[in-house]
GROMACS .gro file of C-alpha atoms in nm:
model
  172
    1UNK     CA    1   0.000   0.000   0.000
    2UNK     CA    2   0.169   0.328  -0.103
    3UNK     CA    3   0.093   0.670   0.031
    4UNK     CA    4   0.047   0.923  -0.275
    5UNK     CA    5   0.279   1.243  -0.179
    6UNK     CA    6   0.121   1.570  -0.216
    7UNK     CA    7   0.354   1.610  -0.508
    8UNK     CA    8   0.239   1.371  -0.707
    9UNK     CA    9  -0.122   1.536  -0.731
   10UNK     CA   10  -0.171   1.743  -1.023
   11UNK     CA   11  -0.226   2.114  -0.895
   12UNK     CA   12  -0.611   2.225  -0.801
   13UNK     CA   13  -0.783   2.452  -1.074
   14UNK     CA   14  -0.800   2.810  -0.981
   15UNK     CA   15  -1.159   2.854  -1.076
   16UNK     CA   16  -1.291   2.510  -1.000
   17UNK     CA   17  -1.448   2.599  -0.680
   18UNK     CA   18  -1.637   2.874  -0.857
   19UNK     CA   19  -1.734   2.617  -1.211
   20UNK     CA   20  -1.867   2.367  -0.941
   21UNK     CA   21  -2.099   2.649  -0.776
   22UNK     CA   22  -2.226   2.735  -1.114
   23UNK     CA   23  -2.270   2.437  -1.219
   24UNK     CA   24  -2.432   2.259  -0.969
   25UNK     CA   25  -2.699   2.566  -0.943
   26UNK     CA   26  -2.768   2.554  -1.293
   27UNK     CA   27  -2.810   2.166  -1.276
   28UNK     CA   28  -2.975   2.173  -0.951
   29UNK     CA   29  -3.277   2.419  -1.046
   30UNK     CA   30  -3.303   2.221  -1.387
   31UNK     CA   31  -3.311   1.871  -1.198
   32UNK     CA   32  -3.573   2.048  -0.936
   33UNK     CA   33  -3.766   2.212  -1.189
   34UNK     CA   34  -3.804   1.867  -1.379
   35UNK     CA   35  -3.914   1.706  -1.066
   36UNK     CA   36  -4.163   1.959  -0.929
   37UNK     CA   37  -4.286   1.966  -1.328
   38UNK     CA   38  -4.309   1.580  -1.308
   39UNK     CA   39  -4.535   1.569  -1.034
   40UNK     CA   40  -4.838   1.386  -1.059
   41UNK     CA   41  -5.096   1.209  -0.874
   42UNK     CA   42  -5.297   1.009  -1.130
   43UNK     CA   43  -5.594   1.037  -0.902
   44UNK     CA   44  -5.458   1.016  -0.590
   45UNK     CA   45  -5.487   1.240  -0.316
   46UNK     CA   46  -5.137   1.464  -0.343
   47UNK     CA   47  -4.878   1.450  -0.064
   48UNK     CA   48  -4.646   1.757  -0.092
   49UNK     CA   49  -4.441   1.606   0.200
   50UNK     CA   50  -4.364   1.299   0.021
   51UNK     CA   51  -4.316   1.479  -0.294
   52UNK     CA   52  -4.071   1.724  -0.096
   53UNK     CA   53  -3.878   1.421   0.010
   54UNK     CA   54  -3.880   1.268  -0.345
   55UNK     CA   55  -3.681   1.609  -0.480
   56UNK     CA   56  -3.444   1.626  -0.199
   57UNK     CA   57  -3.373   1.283  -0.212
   58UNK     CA   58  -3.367   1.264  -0.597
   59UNK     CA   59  -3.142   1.583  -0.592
   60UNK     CA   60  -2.914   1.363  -0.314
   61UNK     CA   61  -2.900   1.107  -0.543
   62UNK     CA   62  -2.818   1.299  -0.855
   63UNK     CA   63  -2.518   1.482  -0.661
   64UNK     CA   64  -2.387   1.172  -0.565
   65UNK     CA   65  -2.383   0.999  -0.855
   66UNK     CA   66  -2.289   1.272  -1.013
   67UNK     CA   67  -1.945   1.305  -0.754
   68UNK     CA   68  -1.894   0.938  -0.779
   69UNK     CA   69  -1.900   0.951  -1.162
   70UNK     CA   70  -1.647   1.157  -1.161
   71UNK     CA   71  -1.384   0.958  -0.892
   72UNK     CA   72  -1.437   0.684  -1.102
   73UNK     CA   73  -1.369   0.890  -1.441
   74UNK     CA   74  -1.050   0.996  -1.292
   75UNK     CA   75  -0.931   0.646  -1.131
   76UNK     CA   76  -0.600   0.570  -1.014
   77UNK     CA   77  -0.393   0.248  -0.923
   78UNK     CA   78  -0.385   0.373  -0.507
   79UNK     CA   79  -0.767   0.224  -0.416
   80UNK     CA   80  -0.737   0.420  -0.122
   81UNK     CA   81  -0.640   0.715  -0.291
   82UNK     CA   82  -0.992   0.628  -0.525
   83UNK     CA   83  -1.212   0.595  -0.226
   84UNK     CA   84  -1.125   0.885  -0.076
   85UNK     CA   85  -1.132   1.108  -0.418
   86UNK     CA   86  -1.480   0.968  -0.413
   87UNK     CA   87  -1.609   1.068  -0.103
   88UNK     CA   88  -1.448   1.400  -0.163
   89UNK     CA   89  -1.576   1.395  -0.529
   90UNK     CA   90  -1.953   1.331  -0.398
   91UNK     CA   91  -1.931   1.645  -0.144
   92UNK     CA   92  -1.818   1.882  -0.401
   93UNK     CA   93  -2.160   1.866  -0.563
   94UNK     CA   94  -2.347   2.042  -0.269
   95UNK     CA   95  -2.451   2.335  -0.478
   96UNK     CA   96  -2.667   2.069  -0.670
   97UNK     CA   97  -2.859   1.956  -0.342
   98UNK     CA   98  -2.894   2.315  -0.246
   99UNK     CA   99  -2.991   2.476  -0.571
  100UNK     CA  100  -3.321   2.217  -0.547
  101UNK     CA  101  -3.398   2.374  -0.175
  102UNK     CA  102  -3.620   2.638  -0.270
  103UNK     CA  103  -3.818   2.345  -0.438
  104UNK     CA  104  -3.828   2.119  -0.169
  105UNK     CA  105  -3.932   2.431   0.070
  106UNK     CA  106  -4.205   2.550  -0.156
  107UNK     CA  107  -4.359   2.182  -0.124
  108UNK     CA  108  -4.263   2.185   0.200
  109UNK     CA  109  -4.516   2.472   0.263
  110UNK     CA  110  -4.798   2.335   0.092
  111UNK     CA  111  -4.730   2.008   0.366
  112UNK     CA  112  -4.779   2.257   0.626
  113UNK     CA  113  -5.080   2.372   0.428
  114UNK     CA  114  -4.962   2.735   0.382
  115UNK     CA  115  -5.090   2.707   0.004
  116UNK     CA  116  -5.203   2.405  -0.202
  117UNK     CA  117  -4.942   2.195  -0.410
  118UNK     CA  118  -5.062   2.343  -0.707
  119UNK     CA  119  -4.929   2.700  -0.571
  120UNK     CA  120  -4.623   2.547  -0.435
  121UNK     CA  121  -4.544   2.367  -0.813
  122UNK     CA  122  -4.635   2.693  -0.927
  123UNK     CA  123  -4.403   2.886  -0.699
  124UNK     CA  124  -4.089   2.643  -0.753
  125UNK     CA  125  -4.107   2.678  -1.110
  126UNK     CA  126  -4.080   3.054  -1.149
  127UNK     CA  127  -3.825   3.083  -0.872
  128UNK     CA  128  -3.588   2.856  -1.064
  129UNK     CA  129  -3.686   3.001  -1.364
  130UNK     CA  130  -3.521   3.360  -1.208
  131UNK     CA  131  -3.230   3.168  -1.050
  132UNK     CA  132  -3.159   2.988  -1.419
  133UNK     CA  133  -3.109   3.358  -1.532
  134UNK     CA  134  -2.947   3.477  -1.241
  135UNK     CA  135  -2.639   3.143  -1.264
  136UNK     CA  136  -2.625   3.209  -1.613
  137UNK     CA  137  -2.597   3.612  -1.550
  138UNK     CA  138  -2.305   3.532  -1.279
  139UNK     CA  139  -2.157   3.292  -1.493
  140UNK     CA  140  -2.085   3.512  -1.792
  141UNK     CA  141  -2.037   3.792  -1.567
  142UNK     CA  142  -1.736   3.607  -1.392
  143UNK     CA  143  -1.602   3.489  -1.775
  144UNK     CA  144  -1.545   3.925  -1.807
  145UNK     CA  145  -1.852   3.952  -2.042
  146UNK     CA  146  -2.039   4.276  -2.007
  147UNK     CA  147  -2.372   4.347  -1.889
  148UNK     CA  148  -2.557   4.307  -2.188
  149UNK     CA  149  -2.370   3.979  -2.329
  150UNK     CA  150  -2.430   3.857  -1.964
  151UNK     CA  151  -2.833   3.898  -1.967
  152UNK     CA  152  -2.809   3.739  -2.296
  153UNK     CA  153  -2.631   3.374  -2.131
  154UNK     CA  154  -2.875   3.446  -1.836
  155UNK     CA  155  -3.212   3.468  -2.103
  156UNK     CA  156  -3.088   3.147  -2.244
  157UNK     CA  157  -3.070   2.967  -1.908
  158UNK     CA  158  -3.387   3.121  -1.821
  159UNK     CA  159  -3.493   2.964  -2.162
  160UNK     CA  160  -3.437   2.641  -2.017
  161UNK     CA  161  -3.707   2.678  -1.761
  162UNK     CA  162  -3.928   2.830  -2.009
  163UNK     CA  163  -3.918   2.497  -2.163
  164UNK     CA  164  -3.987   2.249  -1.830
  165UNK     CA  165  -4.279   2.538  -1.729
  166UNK     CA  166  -4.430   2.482  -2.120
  167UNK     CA  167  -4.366   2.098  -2.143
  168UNK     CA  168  -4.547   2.102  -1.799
  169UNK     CA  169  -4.802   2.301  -1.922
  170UNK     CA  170  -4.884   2.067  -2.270
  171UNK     CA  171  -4.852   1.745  -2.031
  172UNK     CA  172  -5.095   1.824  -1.787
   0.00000   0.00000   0.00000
């Protein structure tokens, strides 16, 4: 069993933090937006509380999978060296589990029967609709574009929303 030395690890990126933020927002309000979009009861009486749980878990899942694909995409001969990457690989992706939040909270509330499901569906959608515009607006902001160019990257991940609020909208 060999211990890697620090030198033998290829130097962090400078603006990986900062990619991973981005892109686990952007992927997390898709993901949640998909979800909350999903949601259906065929009949059923709804359960926002179990539905809450399905996108935080879901969004769990995806992050971890998402870590651990990664670990494995980048495997090395040291297994313990692997295991570890992983676990550190599959707590990287927070921003993915908390970019779905404001999804699980809005079905959270109609559990607590502040508003009905409907409302809270209604609600998570157009939040991550904003915050699709707002990553993609920090994004290019952060590549040096200017204001304008900026708003234009932000539109298109707004656009992105657009799209899970009309599919949602033509399949119910």
């Amino acid at each position: 069993m060999s211990i890697r030395s620090s030198a033998s690890l290829p130097p962090p990126r400078r603006g990986e933090p900062l990619q991973r933020l981005l892109f686990g927002g952007v992927y997390g309000s898709v993901l949640a937006s998909a979800l909350v979009a999903a949601l259906g009861h065929d009949g059923h009486p709804s359960d926002p509380g179990y539905d809450a749980l399905w996108v935080a878990l879901t969004a769990v899942a995806s992050a971890a999978s998402h870590g651990y694909a990664h670990a494995i995409a980048h495997r090395t001969d040291d297994a313990a060296a692997v295991t570890t990457s992983a676990v550190r690989s599959m707590l990287t992706e927070w921003p993915l589990v908390v970019a779905a939040l404001p999804t699980v909270a809005a079905l959270s509330g109609a559990y607590l029967h502040w508003w009905s499901e409907e409302a809270a569906v209604d609600a998570a959608l157009l939040i991550n609709l904003v915050a699709l515009f707002g990553w993609g607006l920090w994004a290019a902001r952060v590549a040096g574009r200017t204001w304008p160019a900026s708003c234009r990257v932000g539109g298109v991940d707004a656009m992105v929303g657009l799209f899970i609020v009309f599919a949602n909208v033509v399949v119910k």
